[in-house]
Coordinates of C-alpha atoms in Angstrom, one line a residue:
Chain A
X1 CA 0.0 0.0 0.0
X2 CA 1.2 3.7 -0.5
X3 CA 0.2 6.9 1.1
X4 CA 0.0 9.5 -1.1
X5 CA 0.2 12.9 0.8
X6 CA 0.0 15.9 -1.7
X7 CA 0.2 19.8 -0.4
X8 CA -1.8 21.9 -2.8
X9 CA -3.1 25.5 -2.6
X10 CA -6.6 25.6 -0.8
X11 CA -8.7 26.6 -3.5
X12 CA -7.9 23.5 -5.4
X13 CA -9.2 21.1 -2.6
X14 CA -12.7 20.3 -4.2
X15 CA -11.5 19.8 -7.5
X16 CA -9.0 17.3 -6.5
X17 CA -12.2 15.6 -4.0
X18 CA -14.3 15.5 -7.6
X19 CA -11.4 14.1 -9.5
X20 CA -10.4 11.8 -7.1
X21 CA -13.9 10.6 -6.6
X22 CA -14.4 10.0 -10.4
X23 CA -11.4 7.6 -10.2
X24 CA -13.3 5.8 -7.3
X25 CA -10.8 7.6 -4.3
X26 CA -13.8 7.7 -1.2
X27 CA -11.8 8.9 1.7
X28 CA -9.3 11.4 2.3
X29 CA -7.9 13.4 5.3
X30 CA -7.3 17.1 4.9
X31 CA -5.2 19.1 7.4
X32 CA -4.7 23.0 6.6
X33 CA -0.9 23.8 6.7
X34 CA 1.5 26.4 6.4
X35 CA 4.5 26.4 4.2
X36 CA 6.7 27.6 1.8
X37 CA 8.6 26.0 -1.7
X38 CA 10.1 27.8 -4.0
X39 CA 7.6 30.3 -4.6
X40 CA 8.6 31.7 -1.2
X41 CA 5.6 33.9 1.1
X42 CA 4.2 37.1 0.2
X43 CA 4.8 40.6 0.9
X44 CA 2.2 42.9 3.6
X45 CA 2.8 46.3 3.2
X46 CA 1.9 48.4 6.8
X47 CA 2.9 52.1 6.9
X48 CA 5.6 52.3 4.4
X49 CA 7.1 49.1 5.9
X50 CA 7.4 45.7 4.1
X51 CA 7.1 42.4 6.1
X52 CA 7.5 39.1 4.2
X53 CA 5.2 36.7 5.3
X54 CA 7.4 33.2 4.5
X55 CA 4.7 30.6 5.6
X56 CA 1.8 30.3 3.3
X57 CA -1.7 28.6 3.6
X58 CA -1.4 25.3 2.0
X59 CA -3.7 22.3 2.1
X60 CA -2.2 18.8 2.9
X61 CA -4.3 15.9 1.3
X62 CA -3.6 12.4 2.3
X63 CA -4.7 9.6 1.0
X64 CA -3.8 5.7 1.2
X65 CA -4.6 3.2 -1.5
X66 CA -3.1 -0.2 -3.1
X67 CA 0.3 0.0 -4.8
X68 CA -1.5 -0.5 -8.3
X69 CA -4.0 2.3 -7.7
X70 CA -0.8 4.7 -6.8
X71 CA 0.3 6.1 -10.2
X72 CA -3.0 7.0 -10.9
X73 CA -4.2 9.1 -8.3
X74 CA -0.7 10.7 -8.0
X75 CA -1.5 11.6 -11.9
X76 CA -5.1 12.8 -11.0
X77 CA -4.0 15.1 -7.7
X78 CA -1.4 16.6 -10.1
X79 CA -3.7 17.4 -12.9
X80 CA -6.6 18.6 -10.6
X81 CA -4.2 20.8 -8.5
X82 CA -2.5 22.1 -11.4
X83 CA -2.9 25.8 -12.1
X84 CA 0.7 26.4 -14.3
X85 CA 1.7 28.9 -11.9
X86 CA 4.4 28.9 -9.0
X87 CA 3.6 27.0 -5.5
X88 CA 0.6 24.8 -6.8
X89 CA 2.2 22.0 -4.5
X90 CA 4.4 18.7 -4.1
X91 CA 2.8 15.2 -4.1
X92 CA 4.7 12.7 -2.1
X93 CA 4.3 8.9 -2.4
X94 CA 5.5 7.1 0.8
X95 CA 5.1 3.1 1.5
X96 CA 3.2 2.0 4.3
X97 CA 3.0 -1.4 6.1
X98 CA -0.3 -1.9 7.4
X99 CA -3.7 -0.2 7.9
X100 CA -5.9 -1.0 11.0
X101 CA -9.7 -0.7 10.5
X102 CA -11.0 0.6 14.3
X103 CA -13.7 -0.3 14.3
X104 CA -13.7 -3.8 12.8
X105 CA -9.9 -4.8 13.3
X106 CA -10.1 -5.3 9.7
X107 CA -6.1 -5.4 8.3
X108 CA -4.1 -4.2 5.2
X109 CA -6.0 -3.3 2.2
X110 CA -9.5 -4.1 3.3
X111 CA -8.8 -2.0 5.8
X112 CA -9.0 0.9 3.2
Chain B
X1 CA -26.0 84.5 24.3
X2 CA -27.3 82.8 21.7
X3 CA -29.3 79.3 21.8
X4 CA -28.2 78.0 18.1
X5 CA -24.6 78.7 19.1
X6 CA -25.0 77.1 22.4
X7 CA -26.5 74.1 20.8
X8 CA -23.9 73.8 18.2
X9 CA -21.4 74.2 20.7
X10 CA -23.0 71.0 23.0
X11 CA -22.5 69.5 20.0
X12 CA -19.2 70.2 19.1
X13 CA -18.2 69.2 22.7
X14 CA -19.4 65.4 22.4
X15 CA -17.8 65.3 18.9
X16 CA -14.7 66.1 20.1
X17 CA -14.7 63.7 23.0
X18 CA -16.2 61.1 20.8
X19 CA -12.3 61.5 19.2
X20 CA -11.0 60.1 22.0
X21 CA -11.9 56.7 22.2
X22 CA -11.8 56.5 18.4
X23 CA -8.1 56.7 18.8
X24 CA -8.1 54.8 21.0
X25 CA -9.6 51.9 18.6
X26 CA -7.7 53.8 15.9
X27 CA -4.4 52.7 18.2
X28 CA -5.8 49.3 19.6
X29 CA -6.1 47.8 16.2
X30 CA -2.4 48.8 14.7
X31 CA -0.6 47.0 17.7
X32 CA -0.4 43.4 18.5
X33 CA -3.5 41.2 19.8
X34 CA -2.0 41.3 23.1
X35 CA -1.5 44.5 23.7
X36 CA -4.8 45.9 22.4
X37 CA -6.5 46.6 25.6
X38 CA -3.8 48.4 27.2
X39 CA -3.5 50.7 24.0
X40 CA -7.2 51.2 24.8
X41 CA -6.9 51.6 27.9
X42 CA -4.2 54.4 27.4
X43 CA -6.9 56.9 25.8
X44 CA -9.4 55.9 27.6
X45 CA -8.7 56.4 31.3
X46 CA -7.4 59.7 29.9
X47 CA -11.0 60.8 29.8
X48 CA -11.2 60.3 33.0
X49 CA -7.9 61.7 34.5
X50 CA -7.7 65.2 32.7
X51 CA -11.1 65.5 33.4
X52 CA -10.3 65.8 36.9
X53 CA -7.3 68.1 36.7
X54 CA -9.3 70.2 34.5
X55 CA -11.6 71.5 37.1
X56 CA -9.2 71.1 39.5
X57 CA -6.8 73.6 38.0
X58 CA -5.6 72.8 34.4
X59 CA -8.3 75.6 32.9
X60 CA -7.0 78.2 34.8
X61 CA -3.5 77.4 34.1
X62 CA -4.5 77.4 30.4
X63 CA -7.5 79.9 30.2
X64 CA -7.1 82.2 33.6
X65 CA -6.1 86.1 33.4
X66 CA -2.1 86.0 32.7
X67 CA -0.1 85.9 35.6
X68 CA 2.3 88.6 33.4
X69 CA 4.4 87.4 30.3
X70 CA 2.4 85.8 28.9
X71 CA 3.3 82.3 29.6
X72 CA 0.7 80.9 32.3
X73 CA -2.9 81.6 33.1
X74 CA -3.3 82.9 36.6
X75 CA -5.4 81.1 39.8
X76 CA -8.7 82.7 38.8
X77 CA -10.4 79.8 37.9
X78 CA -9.2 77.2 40.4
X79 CA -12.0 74.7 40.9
X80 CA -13.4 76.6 38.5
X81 CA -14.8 79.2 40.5
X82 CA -17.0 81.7 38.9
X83 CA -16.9 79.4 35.5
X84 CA -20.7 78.9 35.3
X85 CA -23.6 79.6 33.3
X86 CA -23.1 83.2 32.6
X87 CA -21.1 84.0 29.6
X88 CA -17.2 84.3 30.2
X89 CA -14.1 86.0 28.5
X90 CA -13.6 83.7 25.4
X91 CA -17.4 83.9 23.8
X92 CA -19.7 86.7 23.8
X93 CA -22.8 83.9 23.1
X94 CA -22.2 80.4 25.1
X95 CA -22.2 79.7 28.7
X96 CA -18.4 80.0 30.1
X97 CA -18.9 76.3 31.2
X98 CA -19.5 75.0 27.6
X99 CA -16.6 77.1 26.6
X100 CA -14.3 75.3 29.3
X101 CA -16.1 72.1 28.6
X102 CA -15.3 72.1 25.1
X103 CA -11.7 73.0 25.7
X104 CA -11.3 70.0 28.2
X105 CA -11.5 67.8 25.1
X106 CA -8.9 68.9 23.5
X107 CA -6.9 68.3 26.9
X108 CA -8.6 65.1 27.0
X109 CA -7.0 63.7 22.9
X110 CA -3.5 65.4 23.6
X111 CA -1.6 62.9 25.7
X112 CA -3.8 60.5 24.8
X113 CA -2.1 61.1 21.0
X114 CA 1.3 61.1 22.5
X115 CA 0.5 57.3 23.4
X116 CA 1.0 55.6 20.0
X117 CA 4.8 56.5 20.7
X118 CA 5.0 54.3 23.4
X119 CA 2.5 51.9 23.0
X120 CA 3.5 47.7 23.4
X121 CA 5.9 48.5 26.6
X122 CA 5.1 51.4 28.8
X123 CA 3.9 50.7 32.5
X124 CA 0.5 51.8 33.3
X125 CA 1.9 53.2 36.4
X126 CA 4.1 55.3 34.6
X127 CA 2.0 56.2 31.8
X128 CA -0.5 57.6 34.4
X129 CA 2.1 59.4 36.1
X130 CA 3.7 61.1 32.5
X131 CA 0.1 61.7 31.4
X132 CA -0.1 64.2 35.0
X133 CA 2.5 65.8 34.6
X134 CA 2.8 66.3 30.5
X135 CA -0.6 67.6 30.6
X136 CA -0.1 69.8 33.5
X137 CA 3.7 71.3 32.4
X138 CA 3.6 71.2 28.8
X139 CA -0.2 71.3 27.8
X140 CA -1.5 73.3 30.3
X141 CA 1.6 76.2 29.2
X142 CA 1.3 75.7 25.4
X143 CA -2.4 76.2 25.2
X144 CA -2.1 79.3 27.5
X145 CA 0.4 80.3 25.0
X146 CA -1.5 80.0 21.8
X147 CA -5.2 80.7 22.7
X148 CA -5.2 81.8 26.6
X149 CA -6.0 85.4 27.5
X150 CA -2.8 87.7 27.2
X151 CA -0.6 84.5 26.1
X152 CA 2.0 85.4 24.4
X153 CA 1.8 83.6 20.9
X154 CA -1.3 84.6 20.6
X155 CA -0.4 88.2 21.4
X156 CA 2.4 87.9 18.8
X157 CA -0.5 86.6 16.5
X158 CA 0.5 83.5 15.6
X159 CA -2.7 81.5 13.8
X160 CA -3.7 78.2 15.8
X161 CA -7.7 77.5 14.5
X162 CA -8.3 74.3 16.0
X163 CA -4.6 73.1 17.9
X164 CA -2.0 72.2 14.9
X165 CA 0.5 74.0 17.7
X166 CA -1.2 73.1 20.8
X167 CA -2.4 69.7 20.0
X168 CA -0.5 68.1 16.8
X169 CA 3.1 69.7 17.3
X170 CA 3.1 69.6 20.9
X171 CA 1.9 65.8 21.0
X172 CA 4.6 65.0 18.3
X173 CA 7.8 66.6 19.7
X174 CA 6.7 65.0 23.2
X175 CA 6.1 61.6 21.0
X176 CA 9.5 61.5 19.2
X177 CA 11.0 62.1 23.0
X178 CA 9.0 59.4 24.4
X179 CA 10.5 56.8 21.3
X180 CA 14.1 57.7 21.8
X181 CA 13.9 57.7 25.3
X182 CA 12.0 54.5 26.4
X183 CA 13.4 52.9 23.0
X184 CA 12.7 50.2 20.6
X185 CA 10.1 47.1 21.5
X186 CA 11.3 43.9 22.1
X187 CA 12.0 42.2 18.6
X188 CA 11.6 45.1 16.8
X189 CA 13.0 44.6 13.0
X190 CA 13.3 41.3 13.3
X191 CA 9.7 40.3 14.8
X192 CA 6.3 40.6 12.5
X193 CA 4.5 43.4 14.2
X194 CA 1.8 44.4 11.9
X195 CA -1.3 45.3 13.0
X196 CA -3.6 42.9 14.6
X197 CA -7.1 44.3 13.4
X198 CA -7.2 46.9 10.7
X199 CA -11.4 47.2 10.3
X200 CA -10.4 48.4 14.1
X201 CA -8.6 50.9 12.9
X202 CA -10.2 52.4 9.8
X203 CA -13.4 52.3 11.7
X204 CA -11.2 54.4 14.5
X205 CA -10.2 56.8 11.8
X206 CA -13.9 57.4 11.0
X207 CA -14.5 58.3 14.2
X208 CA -12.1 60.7 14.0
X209 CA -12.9 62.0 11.0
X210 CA -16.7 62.5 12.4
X211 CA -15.0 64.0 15.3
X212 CA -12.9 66.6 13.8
X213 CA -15.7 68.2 12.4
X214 CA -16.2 69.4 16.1
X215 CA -13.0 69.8 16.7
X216 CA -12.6 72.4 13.7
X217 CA -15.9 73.9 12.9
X218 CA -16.5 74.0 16.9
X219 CA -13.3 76.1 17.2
X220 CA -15.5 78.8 15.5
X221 CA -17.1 78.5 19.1
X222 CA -20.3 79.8 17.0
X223 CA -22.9 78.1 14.9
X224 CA -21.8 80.5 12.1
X225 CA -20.2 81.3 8.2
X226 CA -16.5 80.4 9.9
X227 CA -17.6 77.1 11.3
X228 CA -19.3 76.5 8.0
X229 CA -15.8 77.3 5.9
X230 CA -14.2 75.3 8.6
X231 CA -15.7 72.1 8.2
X232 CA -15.7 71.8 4.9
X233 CA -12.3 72.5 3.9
X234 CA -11.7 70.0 6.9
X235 CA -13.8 67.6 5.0
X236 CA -11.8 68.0 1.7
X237 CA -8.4 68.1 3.4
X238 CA -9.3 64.7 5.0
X239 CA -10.2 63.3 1.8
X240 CA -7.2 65.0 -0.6
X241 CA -4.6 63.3 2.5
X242 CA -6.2 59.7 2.0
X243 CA -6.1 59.9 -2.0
X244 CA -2.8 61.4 -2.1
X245 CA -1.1 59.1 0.9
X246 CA -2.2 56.2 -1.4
X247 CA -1.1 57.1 -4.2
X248 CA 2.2 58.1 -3.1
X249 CA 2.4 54.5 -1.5
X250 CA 1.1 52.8 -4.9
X251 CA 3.7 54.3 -6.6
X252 CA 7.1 53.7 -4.3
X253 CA 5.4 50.8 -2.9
X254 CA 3.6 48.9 -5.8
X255 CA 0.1 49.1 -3.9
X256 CA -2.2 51.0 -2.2
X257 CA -3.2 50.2 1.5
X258 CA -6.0 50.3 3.6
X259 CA -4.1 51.6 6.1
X260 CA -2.7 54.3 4.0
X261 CA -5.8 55.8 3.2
X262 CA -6.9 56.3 7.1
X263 CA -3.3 57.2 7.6
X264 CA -3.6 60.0 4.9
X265 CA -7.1 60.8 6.1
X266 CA -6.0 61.7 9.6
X267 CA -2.4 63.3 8.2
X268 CA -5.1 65.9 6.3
X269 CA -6.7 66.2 9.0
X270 CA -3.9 66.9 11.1
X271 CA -2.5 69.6 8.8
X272 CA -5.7 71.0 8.0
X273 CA -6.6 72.1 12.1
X274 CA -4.4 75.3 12.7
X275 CA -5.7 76.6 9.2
X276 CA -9.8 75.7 9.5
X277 CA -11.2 79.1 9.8
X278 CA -8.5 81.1 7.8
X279 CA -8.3 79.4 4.3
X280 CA -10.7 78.2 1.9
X281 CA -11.3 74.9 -0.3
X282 CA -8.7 75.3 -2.7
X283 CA -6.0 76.4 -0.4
X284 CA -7.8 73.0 1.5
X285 CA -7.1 70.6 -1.1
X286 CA -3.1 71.8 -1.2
X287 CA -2.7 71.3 2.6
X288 CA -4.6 68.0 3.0
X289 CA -2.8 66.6 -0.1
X290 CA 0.9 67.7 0.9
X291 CA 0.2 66.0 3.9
X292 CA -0.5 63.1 3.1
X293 CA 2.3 62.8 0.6
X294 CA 4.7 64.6 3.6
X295 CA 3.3 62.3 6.1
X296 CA 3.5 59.3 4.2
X297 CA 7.4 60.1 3.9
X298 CA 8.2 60.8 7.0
X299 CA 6.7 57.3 8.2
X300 CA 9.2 55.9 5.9
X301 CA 11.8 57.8 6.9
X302 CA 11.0 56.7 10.7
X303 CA 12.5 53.0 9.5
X304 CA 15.6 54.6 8.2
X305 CA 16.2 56.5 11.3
X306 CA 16.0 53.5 13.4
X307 CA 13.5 54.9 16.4
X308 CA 10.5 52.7 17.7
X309 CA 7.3 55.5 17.1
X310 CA 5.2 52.2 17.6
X311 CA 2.2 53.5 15.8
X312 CA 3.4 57.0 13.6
X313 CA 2.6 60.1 16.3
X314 CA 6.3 61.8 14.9
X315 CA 5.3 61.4 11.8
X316 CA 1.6 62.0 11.3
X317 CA 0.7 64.5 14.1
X318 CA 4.6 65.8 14.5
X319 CA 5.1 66.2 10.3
X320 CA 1.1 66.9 9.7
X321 CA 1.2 69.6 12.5
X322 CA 4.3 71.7 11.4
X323 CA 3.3 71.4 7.6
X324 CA 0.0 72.8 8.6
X325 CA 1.3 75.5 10.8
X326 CA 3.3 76.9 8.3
X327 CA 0.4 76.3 6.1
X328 CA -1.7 78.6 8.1
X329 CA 0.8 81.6 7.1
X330 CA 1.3 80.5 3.8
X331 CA -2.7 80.1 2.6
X332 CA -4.5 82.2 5.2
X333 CA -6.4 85.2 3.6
X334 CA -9.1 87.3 4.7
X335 CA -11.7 86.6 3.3
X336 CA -11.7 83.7 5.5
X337 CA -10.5 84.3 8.6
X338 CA -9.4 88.1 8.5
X339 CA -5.9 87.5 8.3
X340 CA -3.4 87.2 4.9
X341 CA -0.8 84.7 4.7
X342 CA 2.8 85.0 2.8
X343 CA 0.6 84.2 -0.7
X344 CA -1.7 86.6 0.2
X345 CA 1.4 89.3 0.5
X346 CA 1.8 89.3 4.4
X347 CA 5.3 87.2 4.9
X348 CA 5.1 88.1 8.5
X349 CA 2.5 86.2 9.4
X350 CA 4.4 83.0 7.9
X351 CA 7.8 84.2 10.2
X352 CA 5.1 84.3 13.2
X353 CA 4.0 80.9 12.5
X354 CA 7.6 79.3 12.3
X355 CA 8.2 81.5 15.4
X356 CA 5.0 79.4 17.3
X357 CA 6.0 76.0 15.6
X358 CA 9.8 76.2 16.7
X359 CA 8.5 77.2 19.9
X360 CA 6.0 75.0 20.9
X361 CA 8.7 72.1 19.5
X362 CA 11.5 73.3 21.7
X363 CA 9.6 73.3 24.8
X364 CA 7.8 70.2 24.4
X365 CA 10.8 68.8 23.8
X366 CA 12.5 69.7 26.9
X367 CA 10.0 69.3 29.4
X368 CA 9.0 66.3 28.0
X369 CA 12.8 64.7 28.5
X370 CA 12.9 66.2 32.0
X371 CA 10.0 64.7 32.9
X372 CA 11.0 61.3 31.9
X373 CA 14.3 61.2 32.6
X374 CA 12.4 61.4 36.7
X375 CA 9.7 59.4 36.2
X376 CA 12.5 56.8 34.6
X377 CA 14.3 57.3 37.9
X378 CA 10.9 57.1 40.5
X379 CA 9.3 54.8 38.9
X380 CA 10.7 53.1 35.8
X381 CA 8.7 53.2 32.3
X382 CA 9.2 50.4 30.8
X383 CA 7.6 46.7 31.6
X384 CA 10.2 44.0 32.1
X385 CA 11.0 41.8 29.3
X386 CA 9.0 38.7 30.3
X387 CA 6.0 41.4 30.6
X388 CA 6.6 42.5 27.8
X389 CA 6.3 39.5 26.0
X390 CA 2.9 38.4 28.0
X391 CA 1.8 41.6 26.1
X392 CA 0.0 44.4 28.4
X393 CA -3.0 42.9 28.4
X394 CA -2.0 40.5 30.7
X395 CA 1.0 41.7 32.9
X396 CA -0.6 45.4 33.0
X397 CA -4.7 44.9 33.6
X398 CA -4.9 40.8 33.6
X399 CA -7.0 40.9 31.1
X400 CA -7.6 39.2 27.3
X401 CA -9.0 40.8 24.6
X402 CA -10.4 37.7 22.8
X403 CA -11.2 35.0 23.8
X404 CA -11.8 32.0 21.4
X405 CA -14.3 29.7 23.0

């Protein structure tokens, strides 16, 4: 199994929940973060003085799915949180060993 | 005594005090969330202090019978004896008590100006303390000076409608003392320390705007053709300093701020106070602009000289104050207000008004150190640094100003 854990700009969240729902993706956890790539922060302007703001509002999506399933909703986050322009995100894919169901004590991927 | 002047005058009174606590949310929303109540609190306890010395004996220092040169107002008036309902020296057609009343306000928004200097890590204890003894050996003098009877700039003729020297020049000079000498906040430069709550603070520069009309039509201290001048040029200064502040910022900055337009707004209005009743809507539209293109520079300039002005009193009241001073001699004609100014052919009156400005500057300046540098030794100024970190809020009142859940 893989978690795929992608940190996109907010305002793409519900596009990637459609997209990944089309492809048959059901759950997800969201968690609002702050950070900064490339892009860097932006600039607040108070008085005649500049402050740069480094950390940024970004979105972090994770989902978990079976390895064969992995390629393709790494390809569907990155086309639904695409915009062309700088800081539209990173997509990691990171292996994990087991999934616990809570309720059930269901294991690995019918845990899903 | 004449009813429609008393009732303007009322008025005028409760717009002016109304000022106060508008600054005071003006102030409270351009410092940190944990410092916004004692900001607040600065301005608004102020109300309540000066009120008190007032009666007790700042009018008569300011508006009693000269004690002889001009420079203080004798003991006529202590406790305000024989300030009543009868009509007094300074208006012919309100009640001497509305005319003292009125007056108080102004005492009231003075040090409560001076506050933005030292706002995010004064003691309470001290503030309350400089606030006693600025108002009573700086204000007290100054006013006396400018608009008391026999003092001595007024004698000389030097133009003050509504306070540029009394309030704005005088609050400045004592502001840029107050930064040097209690210096810079903990982390500042390298710390964010933007403003916590900016719809506070434009909705506090309303206020004042609303307010000022008071402040400058009521100077007329009659419900008459001067107080109409004076509050409308008052009106298009405020509005000529927001436009030109932001677009001064849009263009050496890359974008206009929210901030900028109240900023500009209050630097117009600032300028436009000693000139009210002597210049007319043109004339207004120079003054309020140049401020807020002055003023907006000079709050630059504050980061390049390296003081800690928390919240811009040097540069909006200080700057705005002398530009309109000078202003006063340069656009004043009399049609308006009886006098002519340098472009009206009367260069004197402009060498009189530098004469007020440098004055007023000098000795606020002093006595404002001196005062200080003891209160520094009695009881300290400054918070320590772990209080100073809790924010005022806490270590000063033990209070929060919000509260999530």
């Amino acid at each position: 199994m893989k978690k795929i854990e992608a940190i996109i700009k907010p305002f793409k969240v519900d596009d990637i929940k459609e997209a990944l729902n089309e492809i048959g993706i059901k759950g997800m956890t969201l968690t609002e973060v702050k950070g900064y790539g490339r892009q860097k922060g932006h600039k607040e302007i108070y008085r005649g003085a500049e402050y740069v703001v480094d950390f940024i509002p970004k979105v972090r999506i994770e989902v978990v799915v079976e390895d064969e399933q992995a390629e393709q909703v790494v390809g569907t986050i990155r086309e639904a949180a695409n915009t062309g322009k700088i800081g539209d995100g990173k997509i990691f894919v990171i292996p994990v060993e087991d999934v616990v169901r809570v309720r059930t004590g269901e294991r690995g991927p019918e845990a899903v | 005594m004449n009813s429609g002047d008393i009732a303007w005058m009322l008025c005028a009174s409760a717009m002016v005090l109304f000022m106060t606590p508008g600054l005071a949310i003006f102030y409270g929303g351009l410092v940190r969330s944990k410092n916004v109540l004692g900001t607040i609190m600065h301005s608004f306890i102020i109300m309540g202090v000066v009120s008190i010395m007032w009666v007790l004996y700042g009018y008569t220092m300011a508006f009693g019978p000269d004690l002889g040169g001009g420079l203080l107002g004798g003991a006529k008036y202590l406790g305000l004896s024989g300030v009543g309902a009868d009509i007094g020296p300074y208006s012919d057609t309100i009640p001497h008590i509305l005319f003292c009343a009125f007056q108080l306000m102004f005492a009231v928004i003075t040090p409560a100006l001076i506050t933005g200097a030292f706002a995010e890590r004064m003691k309470f204890s001290a503030f309350l303390a400089f606030t006693i003894l600025w108002t009573t050996l700086v204000y007290f003098p100054v006013c006396h000076w400018v608009w008391g009877d026999g003092g001595w700039l007024g004698a000389m003729g030097a133009l003050d409608f509504a306070g540029g020297t009394v309030i704005h020049i005088n609050s400045g000079a004592a502001a840029l003392v107050c930064a040097l000498f209690l210096g810079k906040r903990k982390g500042y430069g390298t710390d964010q320390m933007h403003p916590h709550n900016l719809p506070l603070t434009i909705f506090g520069a309303g206020v004042l705007w609303f307010g000022w009309f008071g402040f400058n039509a009521g100077s007329a201290l009659a419900a008459d053709g001067t107080a109409s001048m004076a509050l409308f040029v008052t009106q298009v200064a405020a509005g000529t300093g927001a436009v030109l502040w932001i677009i001064a910022e849009w263009i050496y900055q890359g974008k206009p701020t929210t901030l900028g337009a109240a900023s500009g707004a209050v630097a117009g209005l600032v300028a436009i106070t000693p000139a009210a009743g002597f210049v007319g809507p043109v004339a207004s539209i120079i003054i309020g602009g140049v401020a807020g293109v002055l003023c907006y520079g000079a709050v630059v300039m504050k980061g390049k000289l390296g003081y800690d002005d928390a919240l811009d009193v040097v540069g909006i009241h200080g700057v705005g104050g002398l530009w309109g001073a000078l202003a006063t001699g340069l656009f004043a004609a009399e049609v308006y207000g009886g006098v002519n100014g340098l472009f009206y052919g009367n260069a004197n009156q402009f060498v009189i008004q530098g004469i007020g400005a440098v004055a007023a500057i000098a000795y606020s300046l002093i006595l404002t150190a001196i005062i200080l540098k003891v209160l520094d030794a009695v009881l300290g100024l400054r918070v320590d640094d772990e209080e100073e970190y809790q924010g005022l809020d806490v270590s000063q009142h033990s209070e929060v100003g919000y509260r999530i859940v």
